[in-house]
Short mmCIF file of C-alpha atoms and ligand atoms in Angstrom, two decimals:
data_model
loop_
_atom_site.label_atom_id
_atom_site.label_comp_id
_atom_site.label_asym_id
_atom_site.label_seq_id
_atom_site.Cartn_x
_atom_site.Cartn_y
_atom_site.Cartn_z
CA MET A 1 0.00 0.00 0.00
CA ARG A 2 1.15 3.50 -0.71
CA ALA A 3 1.46 6.38 1.71
CA THR A 4 -0.89 9.26 0.98
CA ASN A 5 1.49 12.19 1.20
CA GLY A 6 1.07 14.05 -2.05
CA GLN A 7 -1.81 11.71 -2.87
CA VAL A 8 -4.76 13.73 -1.66
CA PRO A 9 -7.03 14.14 -4.67
CA ARG A 10 -8.53 17.57 -5.21
CA PRO A 11 -12.29 17.60 -4.62
CA ARG A 12 -14.47 17.89 -7.75
CA PHE A 13 -17.74 19.17 -6.38
CA HIS A 14 -16.53 21.25 -3.46
CA PHE A 15 -14.65 24.54 -3.51
CA THR A 16 -10.89 24.50 -2.95
CA PRO A 17 -8.57 27.40 -3.77
CA GLN A 18 -6.23 26.78 -6.70
CA ARG A 19 -3.33 27.07 -4.30
CA ASN A 20 -2.42 28.06 -0.74
CA TRP A 21 -4.12 28.15 2.62
CA MET A 22 -7.85 28.70 3.17
CA ASN A 23 -10.00 28.67 6.30
CA ASP A 24 -13.40 30.24 7.08
CA PRO A 25 -16.00 31.17 4.49
CA ASN A 26 -16.49 34.96 4.58
CA GLY A 27 -18.85 37.48 3.01
CA LEU A 28 -21.27 34.91 1.59
CA VAL A 29 -23.79 36.78 -0.53
CA TYR A 30 -26.07 36.10 -3.49
CA ASP A 31 -26.18 39.11 -5.81
CA ARG A 32 -27.17 39.62 -9.44
CA GLY A 33 -27.41 35.90 -10.12
CA LEU A 34 -24.05 35.05 -8.58
CA TRP A 35 -23.13 33.29 -5.38
CA HIS A 36 -20.09 35.07 -3.96
CA LEU A 37 -17.77 33.17 -1.68
CA TYR A 38 -14.99 35.09 0.03
CA PHE A 39 -12.69 33.14 2.29
CA GLN A 40 -9.85 33.45 4.77
CA PHE A 41 -6.84 33.09 2.52
CA ASN A 42 -3.07 33.37 2.59
CA PRO A 43 -2.09 34.71 -0.85
CA GLU A 44 1.51 33.75 -0.19
CA GLY A 45 1.62 30.27 1.27
CA ALA A 46 0.03 27.01 2.34
CA ASP A 47 0.05 27.87 6.06
CA TRP A 48 -2.15 30.28 8.02
CA GLY A 49 -0.85 33.86 7.77
CA ASN A 50 -1.12 37.13 5.81
CA MET A 51 -4.86 36.72 6.20
CA SER A 52 -6.82 38.23 3.34
CA TRP A 53 -10.16 37.59 1.66
CA GLY A 54 -9.89 35.31 -1.35
CA HIS A 55 -12.87 35.33 -3.72
CA ALA A 56 -14.81 32.91 -5.90
CA THR A 57 -18.18 33.03 -7.64
CA SER A 58 -20.65 30.44 -8.85
CA THR A 59 -23.98 30.38 -10.64
CA ASP A 60 -24.96 26.96 -9.27
CA LEU A 61 -23.04 26.48 -5.99
CA ARG A 62 -21.10 23.68 -7.63
CA HIS A 63 -18.78 25.13 -10.27
CA TRP A 64 -16.67 27.92 -8.78
CA THR A 65 -14.48 30.49 -10.53
CA GLU A 66 -11.70 31.88 -8.40
CA HIS A 67 -10.91 35.58 -8.73
CA GLU A 68 -8.26 38.03 -7.57
CA VAL A 69 -7.86 38.48 -3.83
CA ALA A 70 -10.68 40.82 -2.79
CA LEU A 71 -9.29 42.32 0.42
CA ARG A 72 -5.56 42.02 0.96
CA TYR A 73 -3.65 42.21 4.24
CA ARG A 74 -1.55 45.30 4.74
CA ASP A 75 1.41 46.25 6.83
CA GLY A 76 0.23 45.95 10.42
CA GLU A 77 -3.30 44.70 9.58
CA GLN A 78 -4.70 41.31 8.62
CA ILE A 79 -8.24 40.89 7.26
CA PHE A 80 -10.07 38.36 9.43
CA SER A 81 -13.54 36.88 9.00
CA GLY A 82 -16.69 38.84 8.30
CA SER A 83 -19.74 39.18 6.10
CA VAL A 84 -21.24 41.04 3.15
CA VAL A 85 -24.73 42.46 2.75
CA ALA A 86 -26.37 43.41 -0.54
CA VAL A 87 -28.36 46.59 0.02
CA PRO A 88 -30.46 48.60 -2.44
CA VAL A 89 -28.38 51.46 -3.86
CA GLY A 90 -30.97 54.02 -2.76
CA PHE A 91 -30.76 52.74 0.78
CA ALA A 92 -27.00 52.89 0.78
CA ALA A 93 -27.10 56.52 -0.40
CA GLY A 94 -29.59 57.40 2.33
CA CYS A 95 -32.57 57.87 -0.05
CA ALA A 96 -36.06 57.05 1.14
CA SER A 97 -36.95 55.04 -1.96
CA ALA A 98 -34.72 52.24 -3.01
CA GLY A 99 -34.61 50.54 -6.40
CA ASP A 100 -33.51 47.08 -7.47
CA GLU A 101 -29.86 47.89 -7.93
CA THR A 102 -27.66 46.72 -5.10
CA LEU A 103 -24.47 47.82 -3.46
CA LEU A 104 -22.29 45.35 -1.59
CA THR A 105 -20.99 46.33 1.81
CA ALA A 106 -18.47 44.18 3.67
CA PHE A 107 -17.74 44.09 7.38
CA TYR A 108 -14.58 42.34 8.47
CA THR A 109 -12.23 42.22 11.41
CA SER A 110 -9.06 44.25 11.25
CA ALA A 111 -6.56 42.19 13.23
CA TYR A 112 -3.76 44.62 13.99
CA ASP A 113 -0.21 43.55 14.67
CA ASP A 114 -0.38 45.24 18.08
CA GLY A 115 -2.85 42.47 19.05
CA HIS A 116 -6.03 44.48 18.94
CA GLN A 117 -9.09 43.53 16.86
CA ALA A 118 -11.89 45.80 15.62
CA GLN A 119 -14.53 45.85 12.88
CA SER A 120 -13.96 47.59 9.57
CA ARG A 121 -16.09 48.27 6.55
CA ALA A 122 -15.50 48.21 2.80
CA THR A 123 -17.70 48.90 -0.22
CA SER A 124 -17.66 47.40 -3.69
CA HIS A 125 -18.83 49.38 -6.71
CA ASP A 126 -18.24 46.63 -9.26
CA GLY A 127 -20.37 43.79 -7.96
CA GLY A 128 -17.91 42.38 -5.46
CA TYR A 129 -14.62 42.15 -7.36
CA THR A 130 -12.79 45.15 -5.94
CA TRP A 131 -13.31 46.77 -2.56
CA GLU A 132 -12.64 50.15 -1.00
CA PRO A 133 -12.05 50.12 2.73
CA ASP A 134 -13.60 53.11 4.58
CA ALA A 135 -11.33 56.00 5.43
CA GLU A 136 -12.69 55.94 9.02
CA ASN A 137 -11.80 52.29 9.69
CA PRO A 138 -12.12 50.68 12.09
CA VAL A 139 -15.80 51.57 12.43
CA LEU A 140 -16.39 49.59 15.62
CA ASP A 141 -13.64 49.37 18.18
CA ARG A 142 -13.76 48.35 21.84
CA GLY A 143 -10.01 48.42 22.27
CA THR A 144 -10.04 44.66 22.97
CA SER A 145 -8.00 41.80 21.52
CA ALA A 146 -10.55 39.12 20.57
CA PHE A 147 -13.47 41.18 19.18
CA ARG A 148 -14.15 39.68 15.78
CA ASP A 149 -16.16 37.96 13.04
CA PRO A 150 -18.95 40.50 12.27
CA LYS A 151 -22.02 38.94 10.65
CA VAL A 152 -24.63 41.43 9.50
CA ILE A 153 -28.22 40.26 9.15
CA ARG A 154 -31.51 42.00 8.48
CA PHE A 155 -34.40 42.33 10.87
CA THR A 156 -37.80 43.70 9.88
CA ASP A 157 -39.77 45.41 12.64
CA ASP A 158 -43.53 45.08 13.08
CA ASP A 159 -43.97 48.41 11.28
CA GLY A 160 -42.07 47.03 8.26
CA THR A 161 -38.84 48.98 8.66
CA THR A 162 -35.66 47.08 8.11
CA ARG A 163 -32.74 47.45 10.41
CA TYR A 164 -29.41 45.74 10.33
CA VAL A 165 -28.07 43.72 13.18
CA MET A 166 -24.40 42.88 13.53
CA LEU A 167 -23.32 39.88 15.58
CA THR A 168 -19.71 39.83 16.72
CA VAL A 169 -17.89 37.79 19.33
CA GLU A 170 -15.72 38.66 22.25
CA ALA A 171 -14.09 35.30 21.60
CA ASP A 172 -12.26 34.83 24.91
CA ASP A 173 -15.33 35.86 26.96
CA ARG A 174 -17.55 33.37 25.07
CA GLN A 175 -20.01 36.11 24.26
CA VAL A 176 -21.91 37.26 21.20
CA LEU A 177 -22.40 41.03 21.08
CA PHE A 178 -25.38 42.39 19.15
CA TYR A 179 -25.26 45.81 17.49
CA SER A 180 -28.08 47.56 15.67
CA SER A 181 -27.98 50.07 12.81
CA HIS A 182 -30.42 51.77 10.45
CA ASP A 183 -27.78 52.98 7.99
CA LEU A 184 -24.94 50.43 8.21
CA ARG A 185 -22.78 53.30 9.49
CA SER A 186 -23.53 53.97 13.13
CA TRP A 187 -23.86 50.93 15.34
CA GLU A 188 -25.41 50.75 18.79
CA HIS A 189 -24.64 47.91 21.19
CA VAL A 190 -28.07 46.50 22.11
CA SER A 191 -27.49 43.15 23.85
CA THR A 192 -25.07 40.38 24.71
CA PHE A 193 -25.55 36.61 24.65
CA GLY A 194 -23.40 34.26 26.74
CA PRO A 195 -21.20 32.99 28.21
CA LEU A 196 -22.63 29.51 28.11
CA GLY A 197 -21.51 25.89 27.79
CA ASP A 198 -17.97 24.57 27.88
CA THR A 199 -15.23 26.74 29.31
CA GLY A 200 -11.76 26.46 27.80
CA VAL A 201 -12.97 27.43 24.34
CA VAL A 202 -13.21 30.62 22.33
CA TRP A 203 -16.39 31.49 20.50
CA GLU A 204 -16.04 32.40 16.83
CA CYS A 205 -18.03 33.14 13.68
CA PRO A 206 -21.60 33.73 14.91
CA ASP A 207 -24.65 33.85 12.63
CA LEU A 208 -28.38 34.10 13.30
CA VAL A 209 -31.00 32.70 10.93
CA PRO A 210 -34.80 32.67 11.03
CA LEU A 211 -36.23 29.25 10.10
CA ALA A 212 -39.79 27.98 9.86
CA VAL A 213 -40.67 24.89 11.90
CA ASP A 214 -41.91 22.14 9.56
CA GLY A 215 -42.29 24.76 6.83
CA ASP A 216 -44.91 26.74 8.79
CA PRO A 217 -44.34 30.48 8.09
CA ASP A 218 -46.29 31.30 11.26
CA ASP A 219 -43.86 29.35 13.42
CA ILE A 220 -40.48 31.02 12.99
CA ARG A 221 -37.60 30.27 15.34
CA TRP A 222 -34.23 31.99 15.28
CA VAL A 223 -31.19 29.77 15.25
CA LEU A 224 -27.87 31.04 16.55
CA LEU A 225 -24.86 29.42 14.90
CA LEU A 226 -21.58 29.39 16.74
CA SER A 227 -18.15 27.84 16.32
CA THR A 228 -16.04 26.94 19.33
CA ASN A 229 -12.33 26.22 19.47
CA PRO A 230 -10.61 24.74 22.54
CA VAL A 231 -7.69 26.79 23.82
CA GLY A 232 -5.12 26.54 26.60
CA ASP A 233 -2.62 23.93 27.77
CA ASP A 234 -5.25 21.23 28.34
CA ALA A 235 -7.22 21.99 25.20
CA ASN A 236 -9.64 19.23 24.20
CA PRO A 237 -7.81 17.19 21.51
CA ASP A 238 -11.08 16.75 19.57
CA GLY A 239 -10.49 20.32 18.46
CA SER A 240 -12.90 22.82 16.95
CA SER A 241 -16.62 22.22 16.33
CA MET A 242 -19.86 23.97 15.45
CA HIS A 243 -23.03 24.38 17.49
CA SER A 244 -26.52 25.78 17.23
CA VAL A 245 -28.95 27.29 19.71
CA ILE A 246 -32.66 27.50 18.88
CA GLY A 247 -34.50 30.48 20.35
CA SER A 248 -36.29 33.72 19.64
CA PHE A 249 -35.10 37.16 18.54
CA ASP A 250 -36.94 40.47 18.80
CA GLY A 251 -34.41 42.54 16.87
CA VAL A 252 -32.59 43.42 20.07
CA ARG A 253 -32.08 40.32 22.16
CA PHE A 254 -31.68 36.63 21.37
CA THR A 255 -33.33 34.35 23.94
CA ALA A 256 -32.41 30.66 23.88
CA ASP A 257 -35.15 28.04 24.32
CA ALA A 258 -32.70 26.01 26.42
CA ALA A 259 -29.41 27.27 27.84
CA GLU A 260 -27.16 24.87 25.97
CA LEU A 261 -25.18 24.58 22.78
CA THR A 262 -26.23 21.71 20.52
CA ARG A 263 -23.62 20.10 18.33
CA LEU A 264 -24.34 21.08 14.72
CA ASP A 265 -22.19 18.45 13.00
CA HIS A 266 -20.93 15.31 14.69
CA GLY A 267 -17.73 14.90 12.70
CA ARG A 268 -14.40 16.58 13.29
CA ASP A 269 -14.26 18.81 10.26
CA PHE A 270 -17.04 21.32 10.01
CA TYR A 271 -16.22 24.79 11.29
CA ALA A 272 -17.00 28.49 10.92
CA GLY A 273 -20.21 27.75 8.97
CA VAL A 274 -22.23 30.83 8.05
CA THR A 275 -25.09 31.57 5.66
CA PHE A 276 -25.45 33.56 2.43
CA ASP A 277 -27.01 36.99 2.59
CA SER A 278 -29.94 37.56 0.19
CA ALA A 279 -30.24 33.93 -0.96
CA PRO A 280 -33.19 33.41 -3.33
CA GLY A 281 -36.43 32.68 -1.51
CA GLY A 282 -34.88 33.76 1.78
CA GLU A 283 -33.34 30.31 2.13
CA ALA A 284 -30.63 29.68 4.70
CA VAL A 285 -27.74 28.22 2.71
CA MET A 286 -24.63 27.53 4.75
CA LEU A 287 -21.03 26.74 3.86
CA GLY A 288 -18.53 25.53 6.42
CA TRP A 289 -14.76 25.07 6.39
CA MET A 290 -13.95 21.35 6.31
CA SER A 291 -11.07 21.22 8.70
CA ASN A 292 -10.18 21.49 12.37
CA TRP A 293 -7.79 23.93 14.02
CA ARG A 294 -6.26 20.99 15.88
CA TYR A 295 -4.50 19.72 12.74
CA ALA A 296 -5.50 22.00 9.85
CA GLY A 297 -1.91 23.01 9.22
CA ALA A 298 -0.78 19.38 8.97
CA PHE A 299 -3.24 18.21 6.33
CA PRO A 300 -1.16 16.82 3.45
CA SER A 301 -2.94 18.31 0.45
CA SER A 302 -0.96 20.33 -2.07
CA PRO A 303 -0.73 22.96 -3.56
CA TRP A 304 -3.98 23.85 -1.81
CA ARG A 305 -4.92 23.46 1.82
CA GLY A 306 -8.52 23.93 2.94
CA ALA A 307 -11.92 23.05 1.43
CA MET A 308 -15.49 24.21 1.83
CA SER A 309 -18.29 21.81 2.69
CA LEU A 310 -21.19 21.07 0.39
CA PRO A 311 -23.61 24.00 0.51
CA ARG A 312 -26.32 23.03 2.98
CA ARG A 313 -29.87 24.29 3.11
CA MET A 314 -31.04 24.57 6.69
CA SER A 315 -34.52 24.06 8.08
CA LEU A 316 -36.26 23.01 11.29
CA ARG A 317 -38.11 19.72 11.53
CA THR A 318 -40.02 18.14 14.40
CA VAL A 319 -38.57 14.69 14.99
CA ALA A 320 -39.73 12.48 17.84
CA GLY A 321 -41.43 15.48 19.44
CA ALA A 322 -38.43 17.81 19.38
CA VAL A 323 -37.51 20.57 16.94
CA ARG A 324 -34.22 19.77 15.23
CA LEU A 325 -31.96 21.71 12.94
CA VAL A 326 -31.83 19.93 9.60
CA GLN A 327 -29.12 20.35 6.96
CA GLN A 328 -29.53 19.08 3.43
CA PRO A 329 -27.14 19.48 0.53
CA VAL A 330 -28.45 21.86 -2.13
CA GLY A 331 -30.11 20.79 -5.39
CA PHE A 332 -27.26 19.48 -7.54
CA VAL A 333 -26.54 16.63 -5.13
CA GLY A 334 -30.09 15.28 -5.40
CA GLU A 335 -29.96 15.73 -9.17
CA PHE A 336 -26.85 13.56 -9.46
CA LEU A 337 -28.50 10.86 -7.42
CA SER A 338 -31.81 10.92 -9.22
CA GLY A 339 -29.96 10.17 -12.47
CA ALA A 340 -28.23 7.15 -10.96
CA ALA A 341 -29.13 3.48 -10.75
CA THR A 342 -30.61 1.95 -7.63
CA SER A 343 -29.99 -1.61 -6.64
CA THR A 344 -31.40 -3.70 -3.84
CA PRO A 345 -28.81 -6.13 -2.56
CA PHE A 346 -29.18 -8.39 0.41
CA GLY A 347 -27.16 -8.41 3.56
CA ALA A 348 -25.16 -11.01 5.47
CA ASP A 349 -25.30 -13.86 2.96
CA GLN A 350 -23.60 -11.82 0.34
CA PRO A 351 -21.47 -8.90 1.46
CA GLY A 352 -21.72 -6.34 -1.29
CA ASP A 353 -18.53 -4.87 -2.67
CA PHE A 354 -18.79 -2.01 -5.11
CA THR A 355 -16.30 0.38 -6.57
CA LEU A 356 -16.49 4.16 -6.32
CA CYS A 357 -14.34 6.55 -8.30
CA GLY A 358 -13.72 8.51 -5.09
CA HIS A 359 -15.84 11.51 -6.11
CA SER A 360 -19.08 9.81 -5.33
CA LEU A 361 -22.47 9.96 -3.73
CA VAL A 362 -23.92 6.86 -2.12
CA GLU A 363 -27.44 6.70 -0.77
CA LEU A 364 -28.51 3.81 1.45
CA ALA A 365 -32.01 3.13 2.70
CA TRP A 366 -32.89 0.22 4.93
CA ASP A 367 -35.00 -0.97 7.82
CA PRO A 368 -32.75 -1.82 10.79
CA ALA A 369 -35.42 -4.23 12.08
CA SER A 370 -34.79 -6.48 9.08
CA THR A 371 -31.05 -5.92 8.59
CA GLY A 372 -29.73 -5.68 12.13
CA ALA A 373 -26.44 -3.88 12.44
CA LEU A 374 -25.11 -2.38 9.23
CA ARG A 375 -21.55 -1.56 8.26
CA LEU A 376 -20.11 0.29 5.28
CA GLN A 377 -16.35 0.24 4.87
CA LEU A 378 -14.40 2.40 2.45
CA ARG A 379 -10.87 1.53 1.36
CA GLY A 380 -8.55 3.09 -1.19
CA ASP A 381 -4.91 2.57 -2.09
CA ALA A 382 -3.67 4.16 1.15
CA ASP A 383 -3.22 2.14 4.32
CA ALA A 384 -6.41 3.53 5.81
CA LEU A 385 -10.03 2.66 6.46
CA VAL A 386 -13.27 4.54 6.92
CA GLU A 387 -16.06 2.62 8.61
CA LEU A 388 -19.64 3.75 9.05
CA SER A 389 -21.76 1.56 11.27
CA HIS A 390 -25.25 1.59 12.66
CA GLU A 391 -26.28 -0.34 15.74
CA PRO A 392 -30.08 -0.79 15.95
CA SER A 393 -30.29 -1.41 19.71
CA SER A 394 -28.69 1.92 20.61
CA ASN A 395 -29.64 3.64 17.34
CA VAL A 396 -26.12 5.06 17.25
CA LEU A 397 -24.30 5.82 14.03
CA SER A 398 -20.50 5.72 14.23
CA VAL A 399 -17.99 7.01 11.72
CA THR A 400 -14.40 5.88 12.24
CA ARG A 401 -11.32 6.91 10.30
CA GLY A 402 -8.23 4.88 11.09
CA GLY A 403 -5.12 3.18 9.82
CA ALA A 404 -1.51 4.20 9.34
CA ALA A 405 -2.17 6.86 6.71
CA MET A 406 -4.71 8.61 8.95
CA GLU A 407 -2.37 8.38 11.94
CA ALA A 408 0.41 9.92 9.86
CA VAL A 409 -1.58 13.13 9.36
CA HIS A 410 -1.46 14.14 13.04
CA PRO A 411 -1.54 12.31 16.40
CA ASP A 412 -5.14 13.50 16.96
CA PHE A 413 -6.43 12.81 13.45
CA GLN A 414 -7.65 9.26 13.95
CA SER A 415 -11.20 9.42 15.30
CA THR A 416 -14.53 7.78 15.97
CA SER A 417 -17.51 10.12 15.77
CA THR A 418 -20.82 8.92 17.16
CA VAL A 419 -24.30 10.30 16.93
CA ALA A 420 -27.34 9.02 18.77
CA LEU A 421 -30.18 9.23 16.27
CA PRO A 422 -33.66 10.26 17.33
CA ARG A 423 -36.16 7.41 17.46
CA SER A 424 -38.94 8.51 15.20
CA GLY A 425 -41.99 6.53 14.11
CA ASP A 426 -40.45 5.88 10.70
CA ARG A 427 -38.27 2.81 11.00
CA GLN A 428 -36.47 3.30 7.72
CA LEU A 429 -33.02 4.78 7.93
CA ARG A 430 -31.45 6.78 5.12
CA LEU A 431 -27.83 7.74 4.75
CA LEU A 432 -26.42 9.99 2.08
CA VAL A 433 -22.66 9.56 1.95
CA SER A 434 -20.75 12.14 -0.04
CA LEU A 435 -17.10 11.34 -0.68
CA ASP A 436 -15.20 13.87 -2.78
CA GLY A 437 -11.49 13.08 -2.57
CA PRO A 438 -10.59 13.77 1.09
CA LEU A 439 -14.03 15.18 2.02
CA LEU A 440 -16.51 12.80 3.63
CA GLU A 441 -19.96 14.13 4.57
CA VAL A 442 -22.71 11.90 5.89
CA PHE A 443 -26.31 13.14 5.96
CA VAL A 444 -28.62 10.99 8.08
CA ASN A 445 -32.36 10.78 7.50
CA LEU A 446 -32.61 13.70 5.10
CA GLY A 447 -30.34 15.93 7.14
CA GLU A 448 -31.45 15.27 10.73
CA ALA A 449 -27.82 14.67 11.64
CA THR A 450 -24.55 15.21 9.79
CA VAL A 451 -21.03 13.86 10.21
CA SER A 452 -18.26 15.63 8.28
CA ASN A 453 -14.68 14.42 8.26
CA LEU A 454 -11.49 14.80 6.31
CA VAL A 455 -10.16 11.40 5.26
CA VAL A 456 -7.04 10.18 3.48
CA LEU A 457 -7.92 7.08 1.48
CA GLY A 458 -5.46 7.58 -1.37
CA ALA A 459 -5.68 8.74 -4.94
CA GLY A 460 -7.24 5.75 -6.68
CA PRO A 461 -10.70 4.22 -6.74
CA ILE A 462 -12.43 3.27 -3.51
CA THR A 463 -13.81 -0.15 -2.64
CA ALA A 464 -16.99 0.04 -0.61
CA THR A 465 -18.01 -3.04 1.36
CA LEU A 466 -21.52 -3.23 2.72
CA THR A 467 -22.40 -5.87 5.31
CA THR A 468 -25.39 -6.45 7.53
CA GLU A 469 -26.14 -8.79 10.40
CA LEU A 470 -29.34 -10.17 8.82
CA PRO A 471 -30.21 -10.53 5.15
CA GLY A 472 -32.71 -7.68 5.00
CA PRO A 473 -32.95 -5.64 1.82
CA ILE A 474 -30.99 -2.42 1.44
CA SER A 475 -31.53 -0.01 -1.35
CA VAL A 476 -28.26 1.41 -2.65
CA THR A 477 -27.90 4.26 -5.12
CA VAL A 478 -24.50 5.33 -6.36
CA ALA A 479 -23.50 8.30 -8.49
CA ASP A 480 -19.86 8.67 -9.48
CA LEU A 481 -18.73 12.07 -10.65
CA HIS A 482 -16.21 11.47 -13.37
CA VAL A 483 -13.70 14.09 -14.39
CA ALA A 484 -14.11 17.72 -15.23
CA GLU A 485 -17.66 18.04 -16.52
CA GLY A 486 -18.69 16.02 -13.50
CA ARG A 487 -21.86 14.51 -14.87
CA ALA A 488 -23.34 11.75 -12.78
CA SER A 489 -22.99 8.31 -14.23
CA PRO A 490 -24.60 5.24 -12.76
CA ALA A 491 -21.80 3.17 -11.33
CA LEU A 492 -23.07 0.29 -9.30
CA ALA A 493 -20.79 -2.66 -9.79
CA ALA A 494 -22.25 -5.92 -11.03
CA ALA A 495 -21.36 -7.46 -7.69
CA LEU A 496 -24.43 -5.85 -6.24
CA GLY A 497 -26.88 -7.22 -8.79
C1 FRU B 501 -12.18 31.08 12.91
C2 FRU B 501 -11.18 32.23 13.01
C3 FRU B 501 -11.92 33.55 13.19
C4 FRU B 501 -10.94 34.55 12.63
C5 FRU B 501 -10.29 33.78 11.51
C6 FRU B 501 -8.83 34.09 11.30
O1 FRU B 501 -11.70 29.96 12.28
O2 FRU B 501 -10.28 32.00 14.06
O3 FRU B 501 -12.33 33.81 14.50
O4 FRU B 501 -11.58 35.71 12.19
O5 FRU B 501 -10.44 32.40 11.81
O6 FRU B 501 -8.34 33.45 10.16
#
């Protein structure tokens, strides 16, 4: 077996920068038919540093075109995470009536070399390609050292007026600070949320999204998104992770339904997820960075380092009596699968092996009562193994990445992620497994739980082995995404038939 160094295939249906280091998604905005993705980027190397905003655009959230760096670090100042809002030109100019034309305004953190962090503003007059920082920057400054990650959202009052709300963190204090503005210029501090949950972490990259429960427009809850990163000498080796808090928001104060952070993704590699401003239909579409601060700098991909997750549409669904945050990959993923072949193999008697090209979607549907425990193993040409397993008695799904090649990445890279699934009336289980080179994302039961992990399986094709305890039927659908044009082609091996 070969080692994987230098053998990490570039993802085909996820965004990666052509070269160099990338972390958080920044400034996500949909404007004039284009999805804009800015991202924490080092224009000069494959390690974190010289932080700037890289830029890419897409018409379909799948094919991305990378552009010139949008906001570049300067002497004494790095450009940390932030957001963009598309506002009507009339509004931006202070006119009462606003037309359809939009102006993009960015808010980002100026991280100064003297250790202080404050919020700055920039405007784009060419649809997001070039940016002019304000002469008065920083526009929001508390004189503190961990005040960062401004996310600007809209809030419409009962009388129909729109105001802007900026969420920022005081990262070390584990607090989200809320500011309010009518003109995107003057900001008033209106409330603070936190601290809460685990100590020994910093809070980063907040966002706040209104979502309808079970699609009911009269039952809107606000969901706070938050990323936490363990710090200090005894930092939790599991590293960084994302959380959500469901609650209510009156334009001033966010009130949590329960005073706890709920894990948003159960894998090790989903961080700094935020949503697009102005997405069509008001949908909440999120991108996350698929890595973990614990070992991000050690990941052996080259000449790029850092990838975005699949874009995920968020919603709220009542499952087993509780409201859960649901994340589903956007349209193109379902389209690939609907064009693919479905096969119904049987379990224990005949373990099913099938081959994936390694840029693949696999959908499994089965009834645990008739299959018993289920296991899906993925192997490539590296000395490594990914194993997904479901245990019906506990209803726990586990995702393990192990083997010498995984261990070689970093001492804390090998992992087993577990998620206790809700017991709902429907006994069928569905898993959507997306494997795109080193990016593994598992969506359980149409997004009720997700597990996202980096994996190093090698550069060649992947052998998938499906086994079950009892010979119950399992429906398996596979779509392989071959080469550049990436059209789905049915690829179930004959072994399954
Ligand atoms: C989160 C983060 C942010 C910061 C940025 C710096 O991953 O630490 O808090 O703005 O990355 O690159």
